[in-house]
Coordinates of C-alpha atoms in Angstrom, one line a residue:
M1 CA 124.1 -4.1 52.5
T2 CA 125.0 -6.5 49.7
D3 CA 128.5 -6.3 48.2
I4 CA 127.7 -7.5 44.7
T5 CA 124.3 -8.1 43.0
A6 CA 124.5 -9.8 39.6
I7 CA 121.6 -9.7 37.2
G8 CA 121.2 -11.8 34.0
E9 CA 121.3 -15.4 32.8
I10 CA 121.6 -18.5 34.8
L11 CA 121.4 -21.7 32.8
I12 CA 122.4 -25.3 32.2
D13 CA 125.5 -26.0 30.2
L14 CA 124.6 -29.3 28.7
T15 CA 128.1 -30.5 27.6
Q16 CA 128.9 -33.7 25.7
T17 CA 131.2 -35.9 27.8
G18 CA 131.4 -38.9 25.5
I19 CA 129.4 -41.6 23.7
N20 CA 128.1 -44.8 25.2
D21 CA 128.5 -48.4 24.0
V22 CA 125.7 -48.1 21.4
G23 CA 126.8 -44.7 20.0
V24 CA 124.4 -42.4 22.0
P25 CA 126.0 -39.1 23.0
L26 CA 126.3 -38.6 26.8
F27 CA 125.9 -35.1 28.3
A28 CA 126.6 -33.6 31.7
A29 CA 124.3 -30.9 33.1
N30 CA 126.6 -28.2 34.5
P31 CA 125.5 -24.9 36.1
G32 CA 126.4 -21.9 33.9
G33 CA 125.6 -18.3 33.0
A34 CA 128.3 -15.7 33.3
P35 CA 126.6 -13.4 35.8
A36 CA 125.8 -16.3 38.1
N37 CA 129.4 -17.6 37.8
V38 CA 130.7 -14.1 38.8
A39 CA 128.4 -14.1 41.9
V40 CA 129.6 -17.5 43.0
A41 CA 133.2 -16.7 42.4
A42 CA 133.0 -13.5 44.4
S43 CA 131.1 -15.2 47.2
R44 CA 133.7 -17.9 47.5
L45 CA 136.3 -15.1 47.9
G46 CA 134.5 -13.4 50.8
A47 CA 132.0 -11.1 49.2
K48 CA 128.3 -11.0 50.1
T49 CA 126.5 -11.6 46.8
A50 CA 123.0 -11.8 45.4
F51 CA 121.6 -12.9 42.1
I52 CA 118.6 -11.5 40.1
G53 CA 117.3 -13.7 37.3
K54 CA 114.8 -16.3 36.2
V55 CA 114.7 -20.1 35.9
G56 CA 112.0 -22.5 34.9
N57 CA 109.7 -24.2 37.4
D58 CA 111.5 -27.5 36.7
G59 CA 114.2 -29.7 38.0
F60 CA 117.0 -27.8 36.4
G61 CA 115.7 -24.6 37.9
A62 CA 115.6 -26.1 41.4
Y63 CA 119.1 -27.4 40.8
L64 CA 120.5 -24.0 39.8
R65 CA 118.9 -22.4 42.9
S66 CA 120.6 -25.0 45.1
V67 CA 124.0 -24.3 43.5
L68 CA 123.7 -20.6 44.3
E69 CA 122.4 -21.2 47.8
K70 CA 125.2 -23.7 48.5
D71 CA 127.8 -21.0 47.8
G72 CA 126.0 -18.4 49.9
V73 CA 124.5 -16.3 47.0
S74 CA 121.2 -14.8 48.0
C75 CA 118.4 -16.0 45.8
A76 CA 115.7 -13.5 46.9
G77 CA 115.7 -12.1 43.4
L78 CA 115.7 -15.4 41.5
R79 CA 112.2 -15.9 40.0
R80 CA 110.5 -18.9 38.4
D81 CA 108.7 -18.9 35.1
C82 CA 106.4 -21.3 33.2
R83 CA 109.0 -21.5 30.4
P84 CA 111.7 -24.1 30.9
T85 CA 115.2 -23.3 32.3
T86 CA 117.5 -22.1 29.5
M87 CA 120.2 -24.5 28.2
A88 CA 123.4 -24.0 26.3
I89 CA 124.1 -27.3 24.5
V90 CA 127.7 -28.1 23.7
S91 CA 128.2 -30.9 21.2
V92 CA 131.5 -32.5 20.0
D93 CA 131.9 -33.9 16.5
P94 CA 134.2 -36.9 15.6
T95 CA 137.1 -34.6 15.0
G96 CA 136.8 -33.1 18.5
E97 CA 135.3 -29.8 17.2
R98 CA 132.8 -28.2 19.6
S99 CA 129.5 -26.6 18.5
F100 CA 127.2 -24.5 20.6
R101 CA 123.4 -24.1 20.5
F102 CA 121.3 -22.1 22.9
V103 CA 117.8 -23.1 23.8
R104 CA 116.5 -20.0 25.4
G105 CA 113.8 -20.2 28.0
A106 CA 113.1 -18.6 31.4
D107 CA 116.2 -16.3 31.5
C108 CA 114.7 -14.1 28.7
E109 CA 111.4 -13.5 30.7
L110 CA 112.6 -11.3 33.6
T111 CA 110.7 -8.1 33.6
P112 CA 111.6 -4.6 35.1
E113 CA 108.7 -5.0 37.5
E114 CA 110.4 -8.2 38.9
V115 CA 113.6 -6.3 39.7
N116 CA 113.7 -5.2 43.3
E117 CA 115.0 -1.7 43.0
L118 CA 115.7 -1.3 46.7
A119 CA 117.9 -4.4 46.6
V120 CA 119.9 -2.9 43.7
H121 CA 120.3 0.4 45.7
Q122 CA 121.4 -1.5 48.7
S123 CA 124.3 -3.1 46.8
R124 CA 127.8 -1.7 46.5
I125 CA 128.2 -3.1 43.0
L126 CA 125.6 -4.1 40.3
H127 CA 127.0 -6.5 37.7
F128 CA 125.6 -7.6 34.3
G129 CA 126.6 -9.0 31.0
S130 CA 125.4 -8.7 27.4
V131 CA 123.6 -12.0 27.1
S132 CA 120.6 -10.5 28.9
L133 CA 120.7 -7.6 26.4
T134 CA 119.7 -10.0 23.6
P135 CA 116.0 -9.9 22.5
G136 CA 113.5 -10.6 25.3
L137 CA 112.0 -9.0 28.3
S138 CA 115.2 -9.4 30.2
R139 CA 116.8 -6.7 28.0
S140 CA 114.5 -4.1 29.6
A141 CA 115.0 -5.5 33.1
T142 CA 118.8 -5.4 32.8
I143 CA 118.9 -1.8 31.4
F144 CA 116.4 -0.7 34.1
A145 CA 118.6 -2.1 36.8
A146 CA 121.7 -0.6 35.4
R147 CA 120.1 2.9 35.0
S148 CA 118.7 2.7 38.5
A149 CA 122.0 1.6 40.0
H150 CA 123.8 4.4 38.2
R151 CA 121.4 7.1 39.4
A152 CA 121.8 5.8 43.0
G153 CA 125.6 6.0 42.9
V154 CA 126.0 2.2 42.9
L155 CA 129.1 1.1 41.0
V156 CA 128.0 -0.6 37.7
S157 CA 130.1 -3.5 36.3
Y158 CA 129.7 -4.9 32.8
D159 CA 131.0 -7.9 30.9
P160 CA 130.0 -7.6 27.2
N161 CA 130.5 -11.3 26.5
Y162 CA 129.7 -11.7 22.8
R163 CA 127.9 -14.9 21.8
P164 CA 127.2 -14.7 18.0
A165 CA 124.6 -17.4 18.1
L166 CA 122.3 -15.3 20.3
W167 CA 122.2 -12.3 17.9
A168 CA 120.4 -11.7 14.6
S169 CA 123.6 -10.0 13.3
E170 CA 126.9 -8.6 14.4
A171 CA 125.6 -5.1 13.8
D172 CA 122.6 -5.7 16.1
A173 CA 125.0 -7.1 18.8
V174 CA 127.3 -4.1 18.6
E175 CA 124.4 -1.6 18.9
W176 CA 123.0 -3.2 22.1
M177 CA 126.4 -4.1 23.6
R178 CA 127.4 -0.4 23.3
L179 CA 124.1 1.0 24.6
P180 CA 124.8 0.6 28.4
L181 CA 128.4 2.1 28.2
P182 CA 127.5 5.5 29.6
L183 CA 126.1 3.8 32.8
V184 CA 129.3 1.6 33.3
D185 CA 132.1 2.2 35.8
V186 CA 134.0 -1.1 35.4
I187 CA 134.2 -3.2 32.2
K188 CA 135.9 -6.5 31.4
L189 CA 136.3 -7.6 27.8
A190 CA 138.0 -10.4 26.0
E191 CA 140.7 -9.2 23.6
E192 CA 138.6 -10.0 20.5
E193 CA 135.6 -8.0 21.9
V194 CA 137.5 -4.7 22.0
P195 CA 137.0 -3.9 18.3
L196 CA 133.3 -4.8 18.5
V197 CA 132.6 -2.7 21.6
T198 CA 134.9 0.3 20.9
G199 CA 135.4 0.3 17.1
A200 CA 139.2 0.5 17.7
P201 CA 141.7 -2.0 16.5
D202 CA 144.0 -2.1 19.5
L203 CA 143.8 -2.1 23.3
E204 CA 145.4 1.3 23.9
E205 CA 143.0 3.1 21.6
G206 CA 139.9 1.0 22.5
S207 CA 140.5 1.5 26.3
R208 CA 141.1 5.2 25.7
R209 CA 137.7 5.6 24.0
L210 CA 135.9 3.7 26.8
E211 CA 137.4 6.0 29.4
E212 CA 137.3 9.4 27.6
E213 CA 134.2 9.0 25.4
H214 CA 132.0 6.9 27.6
G215 CA 133.3 7.6 31.1
V216 CA 134.2 4.0 32.0
K217 CA 136.6 4.4 34.9
L218 CA 138.3 1.0 35.0
V219 CA 138.9 -1.0 31.8
L220 CA 140.1 -4.6 32.0
V221 CA 140.9 -6.8 28.9
T222 CA 141.6 -10.5 29.6
L223 CA 144.4 -12.1 27.5
G224 CA 144.0 -15.7 28.4
G225 CA 147.3 -17.2 29.8
D226 CA 149.1 -13.9 29.2
G227 CA 147.2 -12.1 32.0
V228 CA 145.3 -8.8 31.7
F229 CA 145.6 -5.4 30.1
C230 CA 144.4 -2.6 32.4
R231 CA 143.5 1.1 32.0
W232 CA 143.1 3.0 35.3
Q233 CA 143.2 6.8 35.8
G234 CA 144.6 7.4 32.3
K235 CA 147.5 4.9 32.7
T236 CA 147.8 1.5 31.0
W237 CA 149.8 -1.6 31.8
H238 CA 150.0 -5.3 31.2
Q239 CA 149.6 -7.6 34.3
P240 CA 151.2 -11.0 33.6
G241 CA 149.3 -14.2 34.1
I242 CA 150.1 -17.0 36.5
P243 CA 151.7 -20.1 34.7
V244 CA 149.6 -23.2 35.4
K245 CA 149.0 -26.6 33.9
V246 CA 145.6 -26.1 32.3
A247 CA 142.8 -28.7 32.8
D248 CA 139.9 -26.6 31.6
T249 CA 139.6 -22.8 30.9
N250 CA 135.8 -22.8 31.3
G251 CA 134.9 -20.1 33.9
A252 CA 138.3 -18.6 34.2
G253 CA 137.2 -15.1 33.0
D254 CA 134.2 -15.1 35.3
T255 CA 136.5 -16.2 38.2
F256 CA 138.9 -13.4 37.3
F257 CA 136.1 -10.7 37.3
G258 CA 134.5 -12.1 40.4
A259 CA 137.8 -11.9 42.2
V260 CA 138.3 -8.2 41.1
L261 CA 134.8 -7.2 42.2
S262 CA 135.1 -9.1 45.5
R263 CA 138.2 -7.1 46.3
L264 CA 136.7 -3.8 45.2
S265 CA 133.5 -4.4 47.1
R266 CA 135.4 -4.9 50.4
R267 CA 137.4 -1.6 50.2
P268 CA 136.5 1.2 52.7
G269 CA 134.4 3.9 51.2
K270 CA 133.2 3.6 47.6
P271 CA 134.8 0.7 45.7
L272 CA 137.0 2.9 43.4
E273 CA 137.6 5.7 45.9
N274 CA 141.3 6.5 46.6
L275 CA 142.4 3.4 44.6
D276 CA 146.0 3.9 43.3
S277 CA 147.9 1.9 40.7
A278 CA 149.8 -0.1 43.3
E279 CA 146.6 -1.4 44.9
M280 CA 145.1 -2.0 41.5
K281 CA 148.0 -4.1 40.5
D282 CA 147.7 -6.1 43.8
I283 CA 144.0 -6.7 43.0
L284 CA 144.8 -7.9 39.5
A285 CA 147.5 -10.3 40.8
F286 CA 145.0 -11.7 43.2
A287 CA 142.4 -12.1 40.4
N288 CA 145.0 -13.7 38.0
R289 CA 145.8 -16.2 40.7
A290 CA 142.1 -17.0 41.2
A291 CA 141.7 -17.6 37.5
A292 CA 144.7 -19.8 37.4
F293 CA 143.2 -22.0 40.1
T294 CA 140.1 -22.4 38.0
C295 CA 142.1 -23.3 34.9
S296 CA 144.0 -26.0 36.9
R297 CA 140.8 -27.9 37.6
S298 CA 137.8 -29.1 35.6
G299 CA 134.5 -27.4 35.4
A300 CA 133.5 -23.7 35.9
I301 CA 131.8 -23.3 39.3
P302 CA 133.2 -26.6 40.7
A303 CA 136.8 -25.4 39.9
M304 CA 136.4 -21.9 41.4
P305 CA 138.7 -21.4 44.4
T306 CA 137.9 -20.3 48.0
L307 CA 139.6 -17.5 49.7
S308 CA 141.5 -19.9 52.0
E309 CA 142.9 -21.7 49.0
L310 CA 144.2 -18.5 47.5
E311 CA 145.7 -17.3 50.7
G312 CA 147.1 -20.6 52.0
G313 CA 148.6 -22.7 49.3
K314 CA 150.4 -23.2 46.0
L315 CA 148.5 -23.8 42.7
P316 CA 147.4 -27.4 42.3

């Protein structure tokens, strides 16, 4: 039995790191993709994880597989495609302003037939995000996996991470980001995504709609350094963040969610069964601490903490 199976995009974050002596921009090829990040974060924190997705039959694809395998993430569901590995290119202008451009490739090509339904059913949690709901074959594969998991009683986890550059319009994004909500048990949003996904202007009303209108059991809204807003069993509260000297916030949200899912997946019985507010607050404190560790170091996956780091030491 796998604790957490993540499905979706895994890609190269090609991030500008500087300019050489003759004015040529320099880039670092970092592993990325939110579902893959969540799988790695949860694995480092003690969960047994797996990843379903697609990379190119190229050097970047081989590198991404090695990153997952190094952190104990099963790659039995990671397919290869004739299209190149997807890249997110992050450029920096002379004023320091960053710009993003996605060069989509293999991650869009995952088909429903390539999803091992038995592996989904043998997981305690299925996790996905909205990037794989953008146009492409992977949209059908992701919805197929979520529906299959829901029917089988597998807890379904969703991160509707909005990336405007990947959608034809905001209206198109909203339509598809809302479509899976009836299948979802646990959702994590950034504060600015709440109005998009729920149509509500504030966290209280937005989270109420998710719970009462769509049946989402646990609603989490990350607030950056301020921590997280939580709705569980009709109650809401704010869980404060952990103060830390920030080196890089990249990957903090994925670390937070991976930490929450790792703790839920290790509970006896079903992940949300007999979970009271006191235990939920303890889980969120653990996840906030994991996210703070990631923020205190550079990089996304390289900065993610291990369980021994969280249990045995102060923040760096």
